[in-house]
GROMACS .gro file of C-alpha atoms in nm:
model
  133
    1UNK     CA    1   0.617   3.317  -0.710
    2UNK     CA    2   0.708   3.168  -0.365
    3UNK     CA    3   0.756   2.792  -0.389
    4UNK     CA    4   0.706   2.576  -0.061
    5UNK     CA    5   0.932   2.286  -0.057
    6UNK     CA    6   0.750   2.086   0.156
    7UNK     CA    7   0.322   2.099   0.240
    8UNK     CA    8   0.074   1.913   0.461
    9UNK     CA    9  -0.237   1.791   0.386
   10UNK     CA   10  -0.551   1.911   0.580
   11UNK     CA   11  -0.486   1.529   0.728
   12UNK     CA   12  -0.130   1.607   0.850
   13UNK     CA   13  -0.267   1.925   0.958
   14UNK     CA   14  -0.515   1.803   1.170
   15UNK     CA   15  -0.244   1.538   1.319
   16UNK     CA   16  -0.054   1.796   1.387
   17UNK     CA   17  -0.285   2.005   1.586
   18UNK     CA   18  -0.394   1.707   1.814
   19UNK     CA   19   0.020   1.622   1.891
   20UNK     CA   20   0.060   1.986   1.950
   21UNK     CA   21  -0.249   1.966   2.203
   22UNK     CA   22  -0.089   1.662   2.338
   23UNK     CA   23   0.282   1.751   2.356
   24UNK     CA   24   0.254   2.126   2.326
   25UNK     CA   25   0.348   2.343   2.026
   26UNK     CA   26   0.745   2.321   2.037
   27UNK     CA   27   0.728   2.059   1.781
   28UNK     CA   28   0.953   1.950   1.486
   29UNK     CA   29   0.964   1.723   1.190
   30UNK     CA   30   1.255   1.571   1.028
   31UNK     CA   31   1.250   1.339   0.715
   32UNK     CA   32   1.440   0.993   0.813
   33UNK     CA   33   1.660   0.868   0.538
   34UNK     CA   34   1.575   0.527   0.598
   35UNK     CA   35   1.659   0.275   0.822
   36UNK     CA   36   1.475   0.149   1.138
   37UNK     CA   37   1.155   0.352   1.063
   38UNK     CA   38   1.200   0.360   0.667
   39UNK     CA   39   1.199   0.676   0.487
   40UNK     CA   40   0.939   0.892   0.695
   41UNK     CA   41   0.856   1.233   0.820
   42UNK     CA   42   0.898   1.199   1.199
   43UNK     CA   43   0.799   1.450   1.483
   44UNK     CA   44   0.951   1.533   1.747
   45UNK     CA   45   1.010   1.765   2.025
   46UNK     CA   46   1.223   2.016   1.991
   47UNK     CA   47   1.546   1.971   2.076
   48UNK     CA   48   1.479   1.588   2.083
   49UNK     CA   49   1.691   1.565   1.766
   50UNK     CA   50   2.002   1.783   1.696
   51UNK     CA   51   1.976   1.979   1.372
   52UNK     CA   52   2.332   2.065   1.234
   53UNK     CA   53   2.538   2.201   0.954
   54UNK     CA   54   2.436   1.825   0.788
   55UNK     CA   55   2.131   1.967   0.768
   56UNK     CA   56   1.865   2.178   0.539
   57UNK     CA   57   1.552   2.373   0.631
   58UNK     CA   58   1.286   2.295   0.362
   59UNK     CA   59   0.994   2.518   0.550
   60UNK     CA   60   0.726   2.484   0.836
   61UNK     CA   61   0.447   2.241   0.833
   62UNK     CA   62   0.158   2.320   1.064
   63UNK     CA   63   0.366   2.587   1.226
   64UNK     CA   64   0.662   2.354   1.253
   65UNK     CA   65   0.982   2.340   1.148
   66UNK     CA   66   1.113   2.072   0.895
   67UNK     CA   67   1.413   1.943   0.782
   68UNK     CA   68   1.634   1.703   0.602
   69UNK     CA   69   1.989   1.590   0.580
   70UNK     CA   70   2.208   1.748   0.331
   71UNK     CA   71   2.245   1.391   0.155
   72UNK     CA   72   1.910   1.281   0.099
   73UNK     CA   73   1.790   1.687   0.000
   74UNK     CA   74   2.075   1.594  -0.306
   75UNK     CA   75   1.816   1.372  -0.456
   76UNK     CA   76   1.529   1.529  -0.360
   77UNK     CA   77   1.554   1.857  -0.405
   78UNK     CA   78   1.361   1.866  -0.723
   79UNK     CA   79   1.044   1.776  -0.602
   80UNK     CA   80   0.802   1.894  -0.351
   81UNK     CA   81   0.773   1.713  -0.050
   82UNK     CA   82   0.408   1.640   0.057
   83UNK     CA   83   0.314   1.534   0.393
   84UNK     CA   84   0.017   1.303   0.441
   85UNK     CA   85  -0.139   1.059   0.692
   86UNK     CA   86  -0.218   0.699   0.704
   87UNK     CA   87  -0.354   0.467   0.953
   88UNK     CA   88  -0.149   0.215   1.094
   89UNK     CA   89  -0.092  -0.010   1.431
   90UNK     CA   90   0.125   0.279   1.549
   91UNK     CA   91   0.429   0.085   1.675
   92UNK     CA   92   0.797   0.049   1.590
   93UNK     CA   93   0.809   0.421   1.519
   94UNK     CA   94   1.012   0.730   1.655
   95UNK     CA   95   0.767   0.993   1.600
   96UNK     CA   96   0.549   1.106   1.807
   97UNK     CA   97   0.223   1.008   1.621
   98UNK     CA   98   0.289   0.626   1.666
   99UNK     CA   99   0.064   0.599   1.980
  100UNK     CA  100  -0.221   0.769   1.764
  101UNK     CA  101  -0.222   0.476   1.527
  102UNK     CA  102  -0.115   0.709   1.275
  103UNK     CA  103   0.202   0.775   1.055
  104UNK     CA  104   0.323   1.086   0.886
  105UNK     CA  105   0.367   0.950   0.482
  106UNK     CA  106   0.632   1.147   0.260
  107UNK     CA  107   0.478   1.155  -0.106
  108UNK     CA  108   0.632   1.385  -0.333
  109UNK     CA  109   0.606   1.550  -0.680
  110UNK     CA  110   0.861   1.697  -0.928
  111UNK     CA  111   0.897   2.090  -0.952
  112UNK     CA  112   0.746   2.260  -1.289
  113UNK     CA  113   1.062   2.422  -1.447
  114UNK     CA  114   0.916   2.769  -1.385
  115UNK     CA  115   0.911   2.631  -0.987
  116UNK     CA  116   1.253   2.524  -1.011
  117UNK     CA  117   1.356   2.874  -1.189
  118UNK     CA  118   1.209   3.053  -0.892
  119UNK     CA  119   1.334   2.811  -0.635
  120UNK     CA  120   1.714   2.907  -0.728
  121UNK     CA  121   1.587   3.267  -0.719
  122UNK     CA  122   1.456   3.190  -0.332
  123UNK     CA  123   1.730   3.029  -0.283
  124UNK     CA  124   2.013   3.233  -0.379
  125UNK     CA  125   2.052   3.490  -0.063
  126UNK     CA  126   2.035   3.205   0.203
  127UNK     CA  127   2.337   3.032  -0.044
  128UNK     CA  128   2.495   3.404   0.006
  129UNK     CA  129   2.465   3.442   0.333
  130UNK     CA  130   2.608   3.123   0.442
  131UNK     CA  131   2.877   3.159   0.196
  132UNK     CA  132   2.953   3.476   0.410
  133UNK     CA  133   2.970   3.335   0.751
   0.00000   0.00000   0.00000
């Protein structure tokens, strides 16, 4: 069984193919940990925001890559993150939806113990291969 940390609705989906027609498809997403734009999946370019060691990978949404900091994957990494979309006046954001009058929306939901089992199975060669670098 192959667990996806993080999924888009056919919503975000669609959202993403219209910024990907708009921007181009070298597109990423990143979940804020608060802040200015409150906890949110944000888009952006790639390359607009540094990914580091501070960092994890979580999977590809819509063909793009997403992420979280180390930190705030600590408390979440027991759920699945699902991507959705509301409607919204579109301003005050960082992500590249704003002007769309849209906004990415993090919901989650907690792993099944037979996901979590198979998640530390998925997980154990990328822990082994960074432990040898």
């Amino acid at each position: 069984m192959v667990v996806e940390k993080v999924v888009a609705t056919p919503a975000a989906q669609a959202l993403i193919a219209l910024l990907k027609d708009k921007h181009g498809p070298g597109l990423m997403f990143h979940q804020s940990g608060g802040c200015c734009d409150n906890s949110a999946a944000n888009c952006y370019l790639l390359g607009e925001l540094t990914i580091g060691q501070g960092d994890v990978y979580l999977g590809d949404i819509g063909g793009c890559p997403f992420y979280m900091s180390t930190s705030q994957y600590a408390y979440w990494k027991h759920t699945q993150l699902i991507i959705d979309v509301i409607d919204t006046h579109g301003g005050g954001t960082f992500s590249l939806e704003g002007p769309e009058g849209k906004a990415f929306h993090t919901r989650s939901r907690v792993f099944s113990s037979d996901e979590l089992e198979a998640l530390q199975q998925q997980d154990a060669p990328a822990i082994a291969n960074n432990a040898q670098s």
